[in-house]
JSON list of C-alpha atoms in Angstrom, two decimals:
[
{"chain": "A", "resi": 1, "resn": "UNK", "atom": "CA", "xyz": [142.38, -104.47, -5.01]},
{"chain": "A", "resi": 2, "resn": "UNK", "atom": "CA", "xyz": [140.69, -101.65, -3.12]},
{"chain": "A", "resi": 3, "resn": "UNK", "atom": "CA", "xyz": [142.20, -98.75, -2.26]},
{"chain": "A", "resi": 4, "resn": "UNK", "atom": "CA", "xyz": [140.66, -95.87, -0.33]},
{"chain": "A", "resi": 5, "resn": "UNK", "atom": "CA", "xyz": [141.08, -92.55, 1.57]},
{"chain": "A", "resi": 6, "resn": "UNK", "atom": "CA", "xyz": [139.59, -91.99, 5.22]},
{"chain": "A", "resi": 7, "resn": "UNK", "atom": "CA", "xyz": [140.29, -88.38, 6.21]},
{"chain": "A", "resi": 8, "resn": "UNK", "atom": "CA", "xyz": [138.32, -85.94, 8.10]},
{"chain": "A", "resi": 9, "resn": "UNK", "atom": "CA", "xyz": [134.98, -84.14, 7.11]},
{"chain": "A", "resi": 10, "resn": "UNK", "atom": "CA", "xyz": [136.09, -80.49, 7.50]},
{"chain": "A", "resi": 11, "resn": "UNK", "atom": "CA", "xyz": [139.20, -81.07, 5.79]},
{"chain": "A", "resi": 12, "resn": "UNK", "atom": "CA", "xyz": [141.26, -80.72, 9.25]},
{"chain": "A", "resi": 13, "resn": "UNK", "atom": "CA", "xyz": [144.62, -82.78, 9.99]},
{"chain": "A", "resi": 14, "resn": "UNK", "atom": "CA", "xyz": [143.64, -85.64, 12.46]},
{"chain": "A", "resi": 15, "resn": "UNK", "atom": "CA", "xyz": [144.55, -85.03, 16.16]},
{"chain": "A", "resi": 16, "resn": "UNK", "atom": "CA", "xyz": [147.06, -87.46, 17.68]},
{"chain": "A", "resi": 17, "resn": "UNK", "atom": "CA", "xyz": [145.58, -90.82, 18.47]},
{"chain": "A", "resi": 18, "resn": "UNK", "atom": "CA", "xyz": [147.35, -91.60, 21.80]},
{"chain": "A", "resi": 19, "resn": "UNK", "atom": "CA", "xyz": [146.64, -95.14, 20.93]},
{"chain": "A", "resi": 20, "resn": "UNK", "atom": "CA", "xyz": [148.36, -97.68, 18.83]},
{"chain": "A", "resi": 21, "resn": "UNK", "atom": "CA", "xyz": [146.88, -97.79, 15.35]},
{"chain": "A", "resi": 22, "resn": "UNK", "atom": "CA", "xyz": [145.06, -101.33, 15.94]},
{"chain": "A", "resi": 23, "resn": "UNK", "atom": "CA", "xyz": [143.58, -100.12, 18.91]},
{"chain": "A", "resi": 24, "resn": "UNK", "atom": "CA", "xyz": [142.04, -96.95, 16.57]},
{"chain": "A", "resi": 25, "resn": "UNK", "atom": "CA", "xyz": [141.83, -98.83, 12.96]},
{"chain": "A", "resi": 26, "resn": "UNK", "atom": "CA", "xyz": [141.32, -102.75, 13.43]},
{"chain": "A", "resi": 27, "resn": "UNK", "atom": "CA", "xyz": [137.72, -102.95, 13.06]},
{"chain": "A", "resi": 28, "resn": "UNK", "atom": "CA", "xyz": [135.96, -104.77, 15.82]},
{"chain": "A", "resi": 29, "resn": "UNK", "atom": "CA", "xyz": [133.27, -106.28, 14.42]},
{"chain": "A", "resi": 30, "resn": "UNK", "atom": "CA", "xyz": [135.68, -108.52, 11.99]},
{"chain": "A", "resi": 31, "resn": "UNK", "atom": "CA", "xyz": [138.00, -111.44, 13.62]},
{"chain": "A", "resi": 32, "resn": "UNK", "atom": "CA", "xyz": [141.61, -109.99, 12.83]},
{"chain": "A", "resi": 33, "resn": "UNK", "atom": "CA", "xyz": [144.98, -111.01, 12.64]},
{"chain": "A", "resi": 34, "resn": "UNK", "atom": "CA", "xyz": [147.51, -107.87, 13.33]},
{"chain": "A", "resi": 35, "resn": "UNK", "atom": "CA", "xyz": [150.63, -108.85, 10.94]},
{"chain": "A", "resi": 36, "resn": "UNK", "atom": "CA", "xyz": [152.37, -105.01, 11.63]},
{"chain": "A", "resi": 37, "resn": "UNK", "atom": "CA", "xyz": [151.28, -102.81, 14.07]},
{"chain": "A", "resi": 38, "resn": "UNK", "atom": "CA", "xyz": [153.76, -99.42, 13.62]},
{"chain": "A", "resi": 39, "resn": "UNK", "atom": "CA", "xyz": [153.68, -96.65, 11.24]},
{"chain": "A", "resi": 40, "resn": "UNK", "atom": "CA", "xyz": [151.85, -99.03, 9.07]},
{"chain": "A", "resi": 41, "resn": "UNK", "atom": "CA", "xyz": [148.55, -101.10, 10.63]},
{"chain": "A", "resi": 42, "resn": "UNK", "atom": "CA", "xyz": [148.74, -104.36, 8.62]},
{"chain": "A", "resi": 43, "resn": "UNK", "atom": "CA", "xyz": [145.82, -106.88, 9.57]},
{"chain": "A", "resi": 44, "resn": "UNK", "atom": "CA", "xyz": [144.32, -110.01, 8.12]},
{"chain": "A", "resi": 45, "resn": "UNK", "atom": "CA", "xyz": [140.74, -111.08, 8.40]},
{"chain": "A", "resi": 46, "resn": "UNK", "atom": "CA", "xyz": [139.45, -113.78, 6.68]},
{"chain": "A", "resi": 47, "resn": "UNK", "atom": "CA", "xyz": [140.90, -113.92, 3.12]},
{"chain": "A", "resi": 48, "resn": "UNK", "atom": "CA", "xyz": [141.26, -109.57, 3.12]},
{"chain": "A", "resi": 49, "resn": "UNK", "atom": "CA", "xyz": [144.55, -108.05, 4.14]},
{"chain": "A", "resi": 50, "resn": "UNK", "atom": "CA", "xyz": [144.29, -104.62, 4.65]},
{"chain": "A", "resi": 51, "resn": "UNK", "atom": "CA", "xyz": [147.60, -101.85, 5.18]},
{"chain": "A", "resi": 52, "resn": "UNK", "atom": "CA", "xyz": [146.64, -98.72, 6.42]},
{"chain": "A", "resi": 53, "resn": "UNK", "atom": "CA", "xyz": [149.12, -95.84, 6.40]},
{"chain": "A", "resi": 54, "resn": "UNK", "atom": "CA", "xyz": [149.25, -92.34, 6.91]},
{"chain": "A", "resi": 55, "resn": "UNK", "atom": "CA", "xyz": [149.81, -90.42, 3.34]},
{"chain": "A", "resi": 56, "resn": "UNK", "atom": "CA", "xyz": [149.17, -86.82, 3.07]},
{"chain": "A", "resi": 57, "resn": "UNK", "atom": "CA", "xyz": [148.37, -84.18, 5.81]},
{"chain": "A", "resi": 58, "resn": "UNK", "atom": "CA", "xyz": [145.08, -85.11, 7.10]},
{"chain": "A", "resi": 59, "resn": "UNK", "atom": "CA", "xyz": [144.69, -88.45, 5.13]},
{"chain": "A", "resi": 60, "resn": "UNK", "atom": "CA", "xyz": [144.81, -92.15, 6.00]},
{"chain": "A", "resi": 61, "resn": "UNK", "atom": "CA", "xyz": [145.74, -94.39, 2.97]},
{"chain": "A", "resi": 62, "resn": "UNK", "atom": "CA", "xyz": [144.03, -98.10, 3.26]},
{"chain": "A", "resi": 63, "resn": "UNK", "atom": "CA", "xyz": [144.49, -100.80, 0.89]},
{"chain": "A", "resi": 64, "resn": "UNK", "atom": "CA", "xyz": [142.25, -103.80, 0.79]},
{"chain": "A", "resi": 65, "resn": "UNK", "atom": "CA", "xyz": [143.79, -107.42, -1.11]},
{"chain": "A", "resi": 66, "resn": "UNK", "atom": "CA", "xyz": [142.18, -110.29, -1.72]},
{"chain": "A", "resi": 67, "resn": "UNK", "atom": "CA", "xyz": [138.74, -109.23, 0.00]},
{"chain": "A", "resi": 68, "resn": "UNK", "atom": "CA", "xyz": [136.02, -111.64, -0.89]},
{"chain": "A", "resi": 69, "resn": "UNK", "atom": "CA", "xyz": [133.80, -108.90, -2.69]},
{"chain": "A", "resi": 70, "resn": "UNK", "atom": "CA", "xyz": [134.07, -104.88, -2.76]},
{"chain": "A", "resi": 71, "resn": "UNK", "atom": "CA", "xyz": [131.04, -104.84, -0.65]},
{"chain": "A", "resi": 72, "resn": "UNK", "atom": "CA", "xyz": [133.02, -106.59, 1.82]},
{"chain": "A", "resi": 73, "resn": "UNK", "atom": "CA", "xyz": [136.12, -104.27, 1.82]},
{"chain": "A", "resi": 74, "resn": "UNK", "atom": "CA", "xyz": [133.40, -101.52, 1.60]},
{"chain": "A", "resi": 75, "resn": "UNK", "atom": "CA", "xyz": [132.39, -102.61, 4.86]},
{"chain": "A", "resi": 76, "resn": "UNK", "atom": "CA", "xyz": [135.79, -102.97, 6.57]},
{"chain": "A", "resi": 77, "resn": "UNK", "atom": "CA", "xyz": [136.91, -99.79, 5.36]},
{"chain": "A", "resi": 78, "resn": "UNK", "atom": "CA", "xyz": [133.56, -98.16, 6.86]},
{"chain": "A", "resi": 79, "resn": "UNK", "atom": "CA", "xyz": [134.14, -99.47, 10.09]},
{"chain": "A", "resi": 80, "resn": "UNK", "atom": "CA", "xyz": [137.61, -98.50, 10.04]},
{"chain": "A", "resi": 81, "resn": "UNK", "atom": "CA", "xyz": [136.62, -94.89, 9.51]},
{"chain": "A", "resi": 82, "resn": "UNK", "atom": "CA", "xyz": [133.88, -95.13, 12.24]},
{"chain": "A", "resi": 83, "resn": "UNK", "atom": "CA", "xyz": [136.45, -96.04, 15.13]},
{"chain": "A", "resi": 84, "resn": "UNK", "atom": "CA", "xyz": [138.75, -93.46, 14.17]},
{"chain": "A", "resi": 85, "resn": "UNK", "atom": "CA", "xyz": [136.49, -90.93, 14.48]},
{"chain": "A", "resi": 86, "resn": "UNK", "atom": "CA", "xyz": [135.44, -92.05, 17.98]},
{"chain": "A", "resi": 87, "resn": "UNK", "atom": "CA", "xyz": [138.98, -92.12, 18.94]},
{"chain": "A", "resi": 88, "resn": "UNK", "atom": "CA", "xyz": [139.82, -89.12, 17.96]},
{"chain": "A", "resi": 89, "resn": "UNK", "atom": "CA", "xyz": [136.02, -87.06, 18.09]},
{"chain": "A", "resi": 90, "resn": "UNK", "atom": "CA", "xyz": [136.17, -86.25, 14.35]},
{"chain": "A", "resi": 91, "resn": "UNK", "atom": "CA", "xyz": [133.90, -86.69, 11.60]},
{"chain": "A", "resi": 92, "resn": "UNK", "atom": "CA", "xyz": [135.57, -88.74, 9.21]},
{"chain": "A", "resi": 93, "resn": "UNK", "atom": "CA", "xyz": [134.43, -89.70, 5.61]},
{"chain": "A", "resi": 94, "resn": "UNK", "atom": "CA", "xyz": [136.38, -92.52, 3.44]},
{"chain": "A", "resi": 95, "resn": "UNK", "atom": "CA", "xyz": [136.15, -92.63, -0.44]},
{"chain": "A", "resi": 96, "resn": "UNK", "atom": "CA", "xyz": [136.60, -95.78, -2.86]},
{"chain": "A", "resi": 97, "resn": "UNK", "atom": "CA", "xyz": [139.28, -94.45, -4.84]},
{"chain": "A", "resi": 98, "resn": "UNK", "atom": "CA", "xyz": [138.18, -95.19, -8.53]},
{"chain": "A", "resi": 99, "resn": "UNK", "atom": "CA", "xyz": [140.91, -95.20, -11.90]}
]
């Protein structure tokens, strides 16, 4: 199960997203299913569900279960960190986070 950090590249805390967090997070290019849509983003897409919360100052938390291979959370993850940068004009980075 992949987990991973998205936060942003200076180190800043993320400005307000004045959008819900599927509008910001649920990557576009992947068909989704939004199971929880709150202070937690929970979404489905294909075999993958994916929870992404907000952690620590400046940090979003994502966990990826049941994706088909880590190249394929890899890629959802990556996505999710390039929207939320667009919505909110920040230069985000996301890490695999590794035992």
């Amino acid at each position: 199960m992949p987990e991973y950090t998205i936060s942003t590249a200076d180190g800043d805390d993320w400005p307000a997203l004045g959008v819900s967090l599927a509008a910001a997070l649920q990557p576009r290019s992947f068909e989704c299913e939004i199971l929880e849509d709150s202070d937690v983003l929970t979404f489905r897409t294909g075999t993958a569900t994916v929870s992404a919360s907000w952690e620590l100052l400046g940090t979003w938390y994502v966990n990826v279960e049941d994706a088909p291979s880590p190249e394929t959370a890899d890629l959802i993850v990556a996505e999710m960190a390039r929207q939320l940068a667009q919505a909110t004009r920040q230069q985000a980075i996301h890490y695999r986070i590794t035992d």
